[in-house]
């Protein structure tokens, strides 16, 4: 049965990558580089039929007939297939979220990474640009009621795609003698401008509630987390963790300020002192590069994990991707064969922000917090973990497709705690890490509150400002993010809870670096499956 499963899993992964250009690109598979996602009703029906057939085929496989790694692949692939069916059939985001129709990331990936000769990438880019007008026509025909926050965010992002075409495509064209795609690029830009105008005309009537409601949220959370934690247990654990971290941050603030009986006012005073050391749009990239060098040296000095020789490029976040998160790690796909860099992107503040809002933003993301963010996004967080994940080779390609956000975010948050425990950045970074942990925990509460219990903006802001000690600008952005998406904000807390428990269960006699390397040696499976592989006797 094991060989039969390997062949079956390979066929299913192949079928999924064939109809998912964005997912294929993320995985480092270039078969669909000349296509954009097809969200027409006919394509969605065909995709649904394929996934149902795949789910039935996987249900026929007995996990007891497989070795441990293949049994995990079976569970991961079955969950992935069923999650995609749920999203297409129940959430149906393609019918109400214009952000799902954004071609920007698929165009940018062809420009940013030289995975193939310029001629090949330009041919793929030209095909995608040529497909933009039809893709946006499909979006207009498919999108019905949308939430206002999604439409407003899409207006900014789609405008950023037009700027991407104008500003960055010419450089690739110049690398291919005689190439001319001016007309295709102009048509794509015109279609984007028309689509933005269409979105603007819909803003005032875009009154769909962005909240999923309890039933859909609980179901989506189950698919997202792939964890034994249910929604109510996540919420209860988050409240307990918030209380514990509040005690810890008070103690750290008291130590920084020399206060014997610290309280929340002590924390605010300490954070205000640290927030005064903040960057600007002109200095933030250089500050991140310095923090990265410090983190790399620290990991090596304390022998916390095995480094990788892969290249990491720090860059300004592309305009089309702004408006959701302040930073992200854009890794090389696990199926990629070219030698390419990973990108660590930082978002500057929008040009139209007033000076007060810019200052509030950078007080939140001050130089000490940026050190902690660099741990999370780069070293030894996402960059290191995803580089190790690329090196995993199983009997199937399942883990190239099925990367657990719970594992990925959980590892990154765990490394924040690990680094501060060993003294990285001293008390200032410890305080920012504890504040970050409060934010992570508040995120889970916010995720549940927005989508399950009707939490208002005033209640959310009070929670973030009072219990999370956040700056106004950060809290306003997180309120927006909580409405733009669902369940992803819970992956940080749940992932941290599970990954830190696995780290704490390190068998006696195994050095820390060796255990961390073992945790990173199996791709990015859900934490419950990682436990099954590392600690089968305790599973």
Coordinates of N, CA and C in Angstrom, one line a residue, residues 146-371:
X146 N -19.5 42.9 -1.2 CA -18.2 42.9 -0.5 C -18.2 43.7 0.7
X147 N -17.4 43.4 1.7 CA -17.2 44.3 2.9 C -16.5 45.5 2.4
X148 N -16.8 46.6 3.0 CA -16.2 47.9 2.7 C -14.7 47.9 2.9
X149 N -14.2 47.3 4.0 CA -12.8 47.2 4.4 C -12.0 46.5 3.3
X150 N -12.6 45.5 2.7 CA -11.9 44.7 1.6 C -11.8 45.6 0.4
X151 N -12.9 46.3 0.1 CA -12.9 47.1 -1.1 C -11.9 48.3 -1.0
X152 N -11.8 48.9 0.1 CA -10.9 50.0 0.4 C -9.5 49.5 0.3
X153 N -9.2 48.4 0.9 CA -7.8 47.8 0.8 C -7.4 47.4 -0.6
X154 N -8.4 46.9 -1.3 CA -8.2 46.4 -2.7 C -7.8 47.6 -3.6
X155 N -8.5 48.8 -3.4 CA -8.2 50.0 -4.2 C -6.8 50.3 -4.1
X156 N -6.2 50.3 -2.9 CA -4.8 50.6 -2.7 C -3.9 49.6 -3.3
X157 N -4.2 48.3 -3.2 CA -3.4 47.2 -3.7 C -3.4 47.2 -5.2
X158 N -4.6 47.3 -5.8 CA -4.6 47.2 -7.3 C -4.0 48.4 -7.9
X159 N -4.0 49.6 -7.2 CA -3.3 50.7 -7.7 C -1.8 50.4 -7.7
X160 N -1.4 49.7 -6.6 CA 0.0 49.3 -6.5 C 0.5 48.4 -7.6
X161 N -0.4 47.5 -8.1 CA -0.1 46.6 -9.2 C 0.2 47.4 -10.5
X162 N -0.7 48.4 -10.7 CA -0.4 49.3 -11.9 C 0.9 50.0 -11.8
X163 N 1.3 50.4 -10.6 CA 2.6 51.0 -10.5 C 3.7 50.0 -10.7
X164 N 3.5 48.8 -10.2 CA 4.5 47.7 -10.5 C 4.7 47.5 -11.9
X165 N 3.7 47.5 -12.7 CA 3.9 47.3 -14.2 C 4.6 48.4 -14.8
X166 N 4.3 49.6 -14.4 CA 4.9 50.8 -15.0 C 6.4 50.9 -14.6
X167 N 6.7 50.6 -13.3 CA 8.0 50.9 -12.8 C 9.0 49.7 -12.9
X168 N 8.5 48.5 -12.8 CA 9.4 47.4 -12.7 C 9.5 46.5 -14.0
X169 N 8.4 46.4 -14.7 CA 8.5 45.6 -15.9 C 9.5 46.0 -16.9
X170 N 9.7 47.3 -17.2 CA 10.7 47.8 -18.2 C 12.1 47.2 -17.9
X171 N 12.5 47.0 -16.7 CA 13.8 46.5 -16.4 C 14.0 45.1 -16.9
X172 N 13.0 44.2 -16.8 CA 13.1 42.9 -17.3 C 13.0 42.9 -18.9
X173 N 12.2 43.7 -19.4 CA 12.1 43.9 -20.9 C 13.5 44.2 -21.5
X174 N 14.2 45.1 -20.8 CA 15.5 45.6 -21.2 C 16.5 44.5 -21.3
X175 N 16.3 43.4 -20.5 CA 17.3 42.3 -20.5 C 17.1 41.4 -21.7
X176 N 16.0 41.6 -22.5 CA 15.7 40.7 -23.6 C 15.7 41.5 -24.9
X177 N 16.8 41.4 -25.7 CA 17.0 42.3 -26.9 C 15.8 42.1 -27.8
X178 N 15.2 43.2 -28.2 CA 14.1 43.2 -29.2 C 12.8 43.0 -28.6
X179 N 12.7 42.7 -27.4 CA 11.4 42.4 -26.8 C 10.5 43.7 -26.7
X180 N 9.2 43.5 -27.0 CA 8.3 44.6 -26.9 C 7.0 44.1 -26.3
X181 N 6.6 44.6 -25.2 CA 5.3 44.2 -24.6 C 4.6 45.5 -24.2
X182 N 4.9 46.6 -24.8 CA 4.3 47.8 -24.4 C 2.8 47.8 -24.5
X183 N 2.3 47.2 -25.6 CA 0.8 47.2 -25.8 C 0.1 46.3 -24.8
X184 N 0.7 45.1 -24.5 CA 0.2 44.2 -23.5 C 0.2 44.9 -22.1
X185 N 1.3 45.5 -21.8 CA 1.4 46.2 -20.5 C 0.4 47.3 -20.3
X186 N 0.2 48.0 -21.4 CA -0.7 49.2 -21.4 C -2.1 48.7 -21.2
X187 N -2.5 47.6 -21.9 CA -3.8 47.0 -21.7 C -4.0 46.5 -20.3
X188 N -3.0 45.9 -19.7 CA -3.2 45.4 -18.3 C -3.3 46.6 -17.4
X189 N -2.5 47.6 -17.6 CA -2.6 48.8 -16.7 C -4.0 49.5 -16.9
X190 N -4.5 49.6 -18.1 CA -5.8 50.1 -18.3 C -6.9 49.3 -17.6
X191 N -6.7 48.0 -17.7 CA -7.7 47.1 -17.0 C -7.7 47.3 -15.5
X192 N -6.5 47.5 -15.0 CA -6.4 47.7 -13.5 C -7.0 49.0 -13.1
X193 N -6.7 50.1 -13.9 CA -7.3 51.4 -13.7 C -8.8 51.3 -13.7
X194 N -9.3 50.6 -14.7 CA -10.8 50.5 -14.8 C -11.4 49.7 -13.6
X195 N -10.6 48.7 -13.2 CA -11.1 47.9 -12.1 C -11.1 48.7 -10.8
X196 N -10.0 49.5 -10.6 CA -10.0 50.4 -9.4 C -11.1 51.4 -9.4
X197 N -11.4 51.9 -10.6 CA -12.6 52.8 -10.7 C -13.9 52.1 -10.4
X198 N -14.0 50.9 -10.8 CA -15.2 50.1 -10.5 C -15.3 49.8 -9.0
X199 N -14.2 49.6 -8.4 CA -14.2 49.4 -6.9 C -14.6 50.7 -6.2
X200 N -14.0 51.8 -6.7 CA -14.3 53.1 -6.0 C -15.8 53.4 -6.1
X201 N -16.4 53.0 -7.2 CA -17.9 53.2 -7.4 C -18.7 52.4 -6.4
X202 N -18.1 51.3 -5.9 CA -18.8 50.4 -5.1 C -18.6 50.6 -3.6
X203 N -17.7 51.5 -3.2 CA -17.3 51.6 -1.8 C -18.5 51.9 -0.9
X204 N -19.3 52.9 -1.3 CA -20.4 53.3 -0.4 C -21.5 52.3 -0.3
X205 N -21.6 51.3 -1.3 CA -22.6 50.3 -1.2 C -22.0 48.9 -0.8
X206 N -20.8 48.9 -0.4 CA -20.1 47.7 0.0 C -20.4 47.5 1.5
X207 N -21.5 46.9 1.8 CA -21.9 46.8 3.2 C -22.0 45.3 3.7
X208 N -21.4 44.4 3.0 CA -21.4 43.0 3.5 C -20.6 43.0 4.8
X209 N -21.1 42.2 5.8 CA -20.4 42.1 7.1 C -19.2 41.3 6.9
X210 N -18.0 41.8 7.3 CA -16.8 40.9 7.1 C -16.7 39.8 8.1
X211 N -17.6 39.8 9.1 CA -17.5 38.7 10.2 C -18.1 37.4 9.6
X212 N -17.4 36.3 9.9 CA -17.8 35.0 9.4 C -19.0 34.5 10.2
X213 N -19.1 34.8 11.5 CA -20.1 34.2 12.3 C -19.5 32.9 12.9
X214 N -20.1 32.5 14.1 CA -19.5 31.5 14.9 C -19.4 30.2 14.1
X215 N -20.4 29.7 13.4 CA -20.4 28.4 12.8 C -19.3 28.3 11.7
X216 N -19.2 29.3 10.8 CA -18.2 29.2 9.8 C -16.8 29.5 10.4
X217 N -16.7 30.3 11.4 CA -15.4 30.6 12.0 C -14.8 29.3 12.7
X218 N -15.7 28.6 13.5 CA -15.2 27.4 14.1 C -14.8 26.4 13.1
X219 N -15.5 26.2 12.0 CA -15.1 25.2 11.0 C -13.8 25.6 10.3
X220 N -13.7 26.9 10.0 CA -12.5 27.4 9.3 C -11.3 27.3 10.3
X221 N -11.5 27.6 11.5 CA -10.4 27.5 12.5 C -9.9 26.0 12.6
X222 N -10.8 25.1 12.6 CA -10.4 23.7 12.6 C -9.6 23.3 11.4
X223 N -10.0 23.8 10.2 CA -9.2 23.5 9.0 C -7.8 24.2 9.0
X224 N -7.8 25.4 9.6 CA -6.6 26.2 9.6 C -5.6 25.7 10.5
X225 N -6.0 25.4 11.7 CA -5.1 25.0 12.8 C -4.6 23.6 12.7
X226 N -5.5 22.7 12.2 CA -5.2 21.3 12.3 C -4.7 20.9 13.6
X227 N -5.4 21.3 14.6 CA -5.1 21.1 16.0 C -6.2 20.5 16.8
X228 N -5.9 20.0 18.0 CA -6.9 19.5 18.8 C -7.7 20.6 19.6
X229 N -7.2 21.8 19.5 CA -7.8 23.0 20.2 C -9.0 23.4 19.4
X230 N -10.2 23.5 20.1 CA -11.3 24.1 19.5 C -11.4 25.6 19.8
X231 N -12.3 26.3 19.2 CA -12.3 27.8 19.3 C -12.5 28.3 20.7
X232 N -13.3 27.6 21.5 CA -13.5 28.1 22.9 C -12.3 27.8 23.7
X233 N -11.6 26.7 23.5 CA -10.4 26.4 24.2 C -9.3 27.3 23.9
X234 N -9.2 27.7 22.6 CA -8.2 28.7 22.2 C -8.4 30.0 23.0
X235 N -9.7 30.4 23.0 CA -10.0 31.7 23.7 C -9.7 31.6 25.2
X236 N -10.1 30.5 25.8 CA -9.8 30.4 27.3 C -8.3 30.3 27.6
X237 N -7.5 29.6 26.7 CA -6.1 29.5 26.9 C -5.5 30.9 26.7
X238 N -6.0 31.7 25.7 CA -5.5 33.0 25.4 C -5.7 33.9 26.6
X239 N -6.8 33.9 27.2 CA -7.1 34.8 28.4 C -6.1 34.4 29.5
X240 N -5.9 33.1 29.8 CA -5.0 32.7 30.8 C -3.5 33.2 30.5
X241 N -3.1 33.0 29.2 CA -1.8 33.4 28.8 C -1.6 34.9 28.9
X242 N -2.6 35.6 28.6 CA -2.5 37.1 28.7 C -2.3 37.5 30.1
X243 N -3.0 36.9 31.0 CA -2.8 37.2 32.5 C -1.3 36.9 32.9
X244 N -0.8 35.8 32.4 CA 0.6 35.4 32.9 C 1.6 36.3 32.3
X245 N 1.5 36.7 31.0 CA 2.4 37.6 30.4 C 2.3 39.0 30.9
X246 N 1.1 39.4 31.3 CA 1.0 40.7 32.0 C 1.8 40.8 33.2
X247 N 1.8 39.7 34.0 CA 2.6 39.6 35.2 C 4.1 39.7 34.9
X248 N 4.5 39.0 33.8 CA 5.9 39.0 33.4 C 6.4 40.4 32.9
X249 N 5.5 41.1 32.1 CA 6.0 42.4 31.5 C 6.0 43.4 32.6
X250 N 5.1 43.3 33.6 CA 5.2 44.3 34.8 C 6.6 44.1 35.5
X251 N 7.0 42.8 35.7 CA 8.2 42.6 36.4 C 9.4 43.1 35.6
X252 N 9.4 42.9 34.2 CA 10.5 43.4 33.4 C 10.5 44.9 33.4
X253 N 9.4 45.5 33.3 CA 9.3 47.0 33.4 C 9.9 47.5 34.7
X254 N 9.5 46.9 35.8 CA 10.0 47.3 37.1 C 11.5 47.2 37.2
X255 N 12.1 46.1 36.6 CA 13.5 45.9 36.6 C 14.2 47.0 35.7
X256 N 13.6 47.4 34.6 CA 14.2 48.4 33.7 C 14.2 49.8 34.4
X257 N 13.1 50.1 35.2 CA 12.9 51.4 35.8 C 13.3 51.5 37.2
X258 N 13.6 50.3 37.8 CA 14.0 50.3 39.2 C 12.8 50.5 40.1
X259 N 11.6 50.0 39.7 CA 10.4 50.2 40.5 C 10.1 48.9 41.2
X260 N 9.9 48.9 42.5 CA 9.8 47.7 43.4 C 8.4 47.1 43.2
X261 N 7.3 47.8 43.0 CA 6.0 47.3 42.9 C 5.4 47.7 41.6
X262 N 5.8 47.1 40.5 CA 5.4 47.6 39.2 C 3.9 47.3 38.9
X263 N 3.3 48.2 38.1 CA 1.9 48.0 37.6 C 1.8 48.3 36.2
X264 N 0.6 48.5 35.7 CA 0.4 48.8 34.2 C 1.0 50.1 33.9
X265 N 0.9 51.1 34.8 CA 1.5 52.4 34.6 C 3.0 52.3 34.4
X266 N 3.7 51.4 35.2 CA 5.1 51.2 35.1 C 5.4 50.6 33.7
X267 N 4.6 49.7 33.2 CA 4.8 49.1 31.9 C 4.7 50.2 30.8
X268 N 3.7 51.1 30.9 CA 3.6 52.1 29.9 C 4.8 53.1 29.9
X269 N 5.2 53.4 31.1 CA 6.4 54.3 31.2 C 7.6 53.7 30.6
X270 N 7.8 52.4 30.9 CA 9.0 51.7 30.3 C 8.9 51.6 28.8
X271 N 7.7 51.2 28.3 CA 7.5 51.1 26.9 C 7.7 52.5 26.2
X272 N 7.2 53.5 26.8 CA 7.3 54.9 26.3 C 8.8 55.3 26.1
X273 N 9.6 54.9 27.1 CA 11.0 55.2 27.1 C 11.7 54.4 25.9
X274 N 11.3 53.2 25.7 CA 11.9 52.4 24.6 C 11.4 52.9 23.3
X275 N 10.1 53.3 23.2 CA 9.5 53.8 22.0 C 10.1 55.0 21.4
X276 N 10.8 55.8 22.3 CA 11.4 57.0 21.8 C 12.6 56.7 20.9
X277 N 13.1 55.5 20.9 CA 14.2 55.1 20.0 C 13.6 54.4 18.8
X278 N 13.2 55.2 17.8 CA 12.5 54.7 16.7 C 13.0 55.1 15.4
X279 N 12.8 54.3 14.3 CA 13.4 54.7 13.0 C 12.5 55.6 12.2
X280 N 12.8 55.8 11.0 CA 12.0 56.6 10.0 C 11.9 55.7 8.8
X281 N 11.1 56.2 7.8 CA 11.0 55.5 6.5 C 12.4 55.5 5.9
X282 N 13.2 56.4 6.2 CA 14.6 56.5 5.5 C 15.6 55.6 6.2
X283 N 15.3 55.2 7.5 CA 16.4 54.4 8.2 C 15.9 53.0 8.5
X284 N 14.7 52.7 8.3 CA 14.2 51.4 8.8 C 14.8 50.2 8.2
X285 N 15.1 50.3 6.9 CA 15.7 49.1 6.2 C 17.2 48.9 6.7
X286 N 17.9 50.0 6.9 CA 19.3 49.8 7.4 C 19.2 49.3 8.8
X287 N 18.3 49.7 9.6 CA 18.1 49.2 11.0 C 17.8 47.7 11.0
X288 N 17.0 47.2 10.1 CA 16.7 45.8 10.0 C 17.9 45.0 9.6
X289 N 18.7 45.5 8.7 CA 19.9 44.8 8.3 C 20.9 44.7 9.5
X290 N 21.0 45.7 10.3 CA 21.8 45.7 11.5 C 21.3 44.6 12.5
X291 N 20.0 44.6 12.7 CA 19.4 43.7 13.6 C 19.6 42.2 13.1
X292 N 19.5 42.0 11.8 CA 19.7 40.7 11.3 C 21.1 40.2 11.5
X293 N 22.1 41.1 11.3 CA 23.5 40.7 11.6 C 23.7 40.3 13.1
X294 N 23.1 41.1 13.9 CA 23.2 40.8 15.4 C 22.5 39.4 15.7
X295 N 21.4 39.2 15.1 CA 20.7 37.9 15.4 C 21.5 36.7 14.9
X296 N 22.0 36.8 13.7 CA 22.8 35.7 13.2 C 24.0 35.4 14.1
X297 N 24.7 36.4 14.5 CA 25.8 36.2 15.4 C 25.4 35.6 16.7
X298 N 24.3 36.0 17.2 CA 23.8 35.5 18.5 C 23.4 34.1 18.4
X299 N 22.7 33.7 17.4 CA 22.4 32.3 17.2 C 23.6 31.4 17.1
X300 N 24.6 31.8 16.4 CA 25.8 31.1 16.2 C 26.6 31.0 17.6
X301 N 26.7 32.1 18.3 CA 27.4 32.1 19.5 C 26.8 31.2 20.6
X302 N 25.5 31.1 20.6 CA 24.8 30.3 21.6 C 24.4 28.9 21.1
X303 N 24.8 28.6 19.9 CA 24.6 27.3 19.3 C 23.1 26.9 19.4
X304 N 22.3 27.7 18.9 CA 20.8 27.5 19.1 C 20.2 26.7 18.0
X305 N 20.8 26.8 16.8 CA 20.3 26.0 15.6 C 21.4 26.1 14.5
X306 N 21.3 25.1 13.6 CA 22.3 25.0 12.5 C 21.9 26.1 11.5
X307 N 22.9 27.0 11.1 CA 22.6 28.0 10.1 C 22.5 27.3 8.7
X308 N 22.1 28.1 7.8 CA 22.0 27.7 6.4 C 22.7 28.7 5.5
X309 N 23.3 28.3 4.4 CA 24.0 29.3 3.5 C 23.1 30.1 2.6
X310 N 21.8 29.9 2.7 CA 20.9 30.6 1.8 C 21.0 32.1 1.9
X311 N 20.7 32.8 0.8 CA 20.7 34.3 0.8 C 19.4 34.8 1.3
X312 N 19.5 35.9 2.2 CA 18.3 36.6 2.6 C 18.5 38.1 2.2
X313 N 17.5 38.6 1.5 CA 17.5 40.0 1.1 C 16.5 40.8 1.8
X314 N 16.9 41.9 2.5 CA 16.0 42.8 3.2 C 15.6 43.8 2.2
X315 N 14.3 44.1 2.1 CA 13.8 45.0 1.1 C 12.5 45.7 1.6
X316 N 12.2 46.8 0.9 CA 10.9 47.5 1.2 C 9.8 46.7 0.6
X317 N 8.7 46.6 1.3 CA 7.6 45.8 0.9 C 7.0 46.4 -0.4
X318 N 6.7 45.6 -1.4 CA 6.1 46.2 -2.6 C 4.7 46.8 -2.3
X319 N 4.4 47.8 -3.1 CA 3.2 48.6 -2.8 C 2.0 47.8 -2.8
X320 N 1.9 46.8 -3.8 CA 0.7 46.0 -4.0 C 0.4 45.1 -2.8
X321 N 1.4 44.9 -2.0 CA 1.2 43.9 -0.8 C 1.0 44.7 0.5
X322 N 1.0 46.0 0.5 CA 0.9 46.7 1.7 C -0.6 46.8 2.2
X323 N -0.7 47.0 3.5 CA -2.1 47.3 4.0 C -2.6 46.1 4.9
X324 N -1.8 45.0 5.0 CA -2.3 43.9 5.9 C -1.3 43.7 7.0
X325 N 0.0 43.5 6.7 CA 1.0 43.2 7.8 C 2.2 44.2 7.6
X326 N 2.9 44.4 8.7 CA 4.0 45.3 8.7 C 5.3 44.7 8.1
X327 N 5.4 43.4 8.2 CA 6.6 42.7 7.7 C 6.2 41.3 7.2
X328 N 6.9 40.7 6.3 CA 6.7 39.3 6.0 C 8.0 38.7 5.5
X329 N 8.1 37.4 5.6 CA 9.2 36.6 5.0 C 8.6 35.9 3.7
X330 N 9.2 36.2 2.6 CA 8.8 35.6 1.3 C 9.9 34.6 0.9
X331 N 9.6 33.3 1.2 CA 10.6 32.3 1.1 C 10.7 31.7 -0.3
X332 N 11.8 31.0 -0.6 CA 11.9 30.2 -1.8 C 11.1 29.0 -1.7
X333 N 10.3 28.6 -2.7 CA 9.5 27.5 -2.7 C 10.2 26.2 -2.5
X334 N 9.6 25.2 -1.8 CA 10.3 23.9 -1.5 C 10.6 23.1 -2.8
X335 N 9.9 23.3 -3.9 CA 10.1 22.6 -5.1 C 11.1 23.4 -6.1
X336 N 11.5 24.6 -5.7 CA 12.3 25.4 -6.5 C 13.7 24.7 -6.7
X337 N 14.2 24.7 -7.9 CA 15.5 24.1 -8.2 C 16.6 25.2 -8.4
X338 N 16.2 26.4 -8.7 CA 17.2 27.5 -8.9 C 17.7 28.0 -7.6
X339 N 18.9 28.6 -7.6 CA 19.5 29.1 -6.4 C 19.0 30.6 -6.2
X340 N 18.0 30.8 -5.3 CA 17.3 32.1 -5.2 C 17.4 32.6 -3.8
X341 N 17.2 33.9 -3.6 CA 17.2 34.4 -2.3 C 15.8 34.4 -1.7
X342 N 15.7 34.5 -0.4 CA 14.5 34.7 0.4 C 14.4 36.2 0.6
X343 N 13.2 36.8 0.6 CA 13.0 38.2 0.8 C 12.4 38.4 2.2
X344 N 13.0 39.4 3.0 CA 12.4 39.8 4.2 C 11.9 41.2 3.9
X345 N 10.6 41.4 3.9 CA 10.0 42.7 3.4 C 9.5 43.5 4.6
X346 N 9.8 44.8 4.6 CA 9.3 45.7 5.6 C 8.4 46.8 5.0
X347 N 7.3 47.0 5.5 CA 6.4 48.0 5.0 C 6.6 49.4 5.6
X348 N 7.0 50.4 4.7 CA 7.1 51.8 5.2 C 5.6 52.3 5.4
X349 N 5.5 53.5 6.0 CA 4.2 54.0 6.2 C 3.7 54.6 4.8
X350 N 2.4 54.6 4.6 CA 1.9 55.2 3.3 C 2.2 56.6 3.2
X351 N 2.3 57.1 2.0 CA 2.8 58.5 1.8 C 1.7 59.5 2.3
X352 N 0.4 59.1 2.4 CA -0.6 60.0 2.7 C -0.9 60.1 4.2
X353 N -0.1 59.3 5.0 CA -0.3 59.4 6.5 C 0.2 60.7 7.0
X354 N -0.5 61.3 8.0 CA 0.0 62.5 8.7 C 1.1 62.2 9.6
X355 N 1.9 63.2 9.9 CA 3.1 63.0 10.7 C 2.8 62.3 12.0
X356 N 1.7 62.6 12.7 CA 1.4 62.1 14.0 C 1.2 60.5 13.8
X357 N 0.5 60.1 12.8 CA 0.3 58.7 12.6 C 1.6 57.9 12.3
X358 N 2.4 58.6 11.5 CA 3.7 58.0 11.2 C 4.5 57.8 12.5
X359 N 4.5 58.8 13.3 CA 5.3 58.7 14.6 C 4.7 57.6 15.5
X360 N 3.4 57.5 15.5 CA 2.7 56.5 16.3 C 3.1 55.1 15.8
X361 N 3.1 54.9 14.5 CA 3.5 53.6 13.9 C 4.9 53.2 14.3
X362 N 5.8 54.2 14.2 CA 7.2 53.8 14.4 C 7.6 53.8 15.9
X363 N 6.7 54.4 16.7 CA 6.9 54.2 18.2 C 6.6 52.8 18.5
X364 N 5.5 52.2 17.8 CA 5.2 50.8 18.0 C 6.3 49.9 17.5
X365 N 6.7 50.2 16.3 CA 7.8 49.4 15.6 C 9.1 50.1 15.8
X366 N 9.5 50.3 17.1 CA 10.8 51.0 17.4 C 11.9 50.1 17.1
X367 N 13.1 50.6 17.4 CA 14.3 49.8 17.1 C 14.5 48.5 17.9
X368 N 14.0 48.5 19.1 CA 14.0 47.3 19.9 C 13.0 46.3 19.4
X369 N 11.8 46.8 19.1 CA 10.8 45.9 18.5 C 11.2 45.3 17.2
X370 N 11.9 46.1 16.4 CA 12.4 45.6 15.1 C 13.4 44.5 15.3
X371 N 14.2 44.5 16.4 CA 15.1 43.4 16.6 C 14.2 42.1 16.9

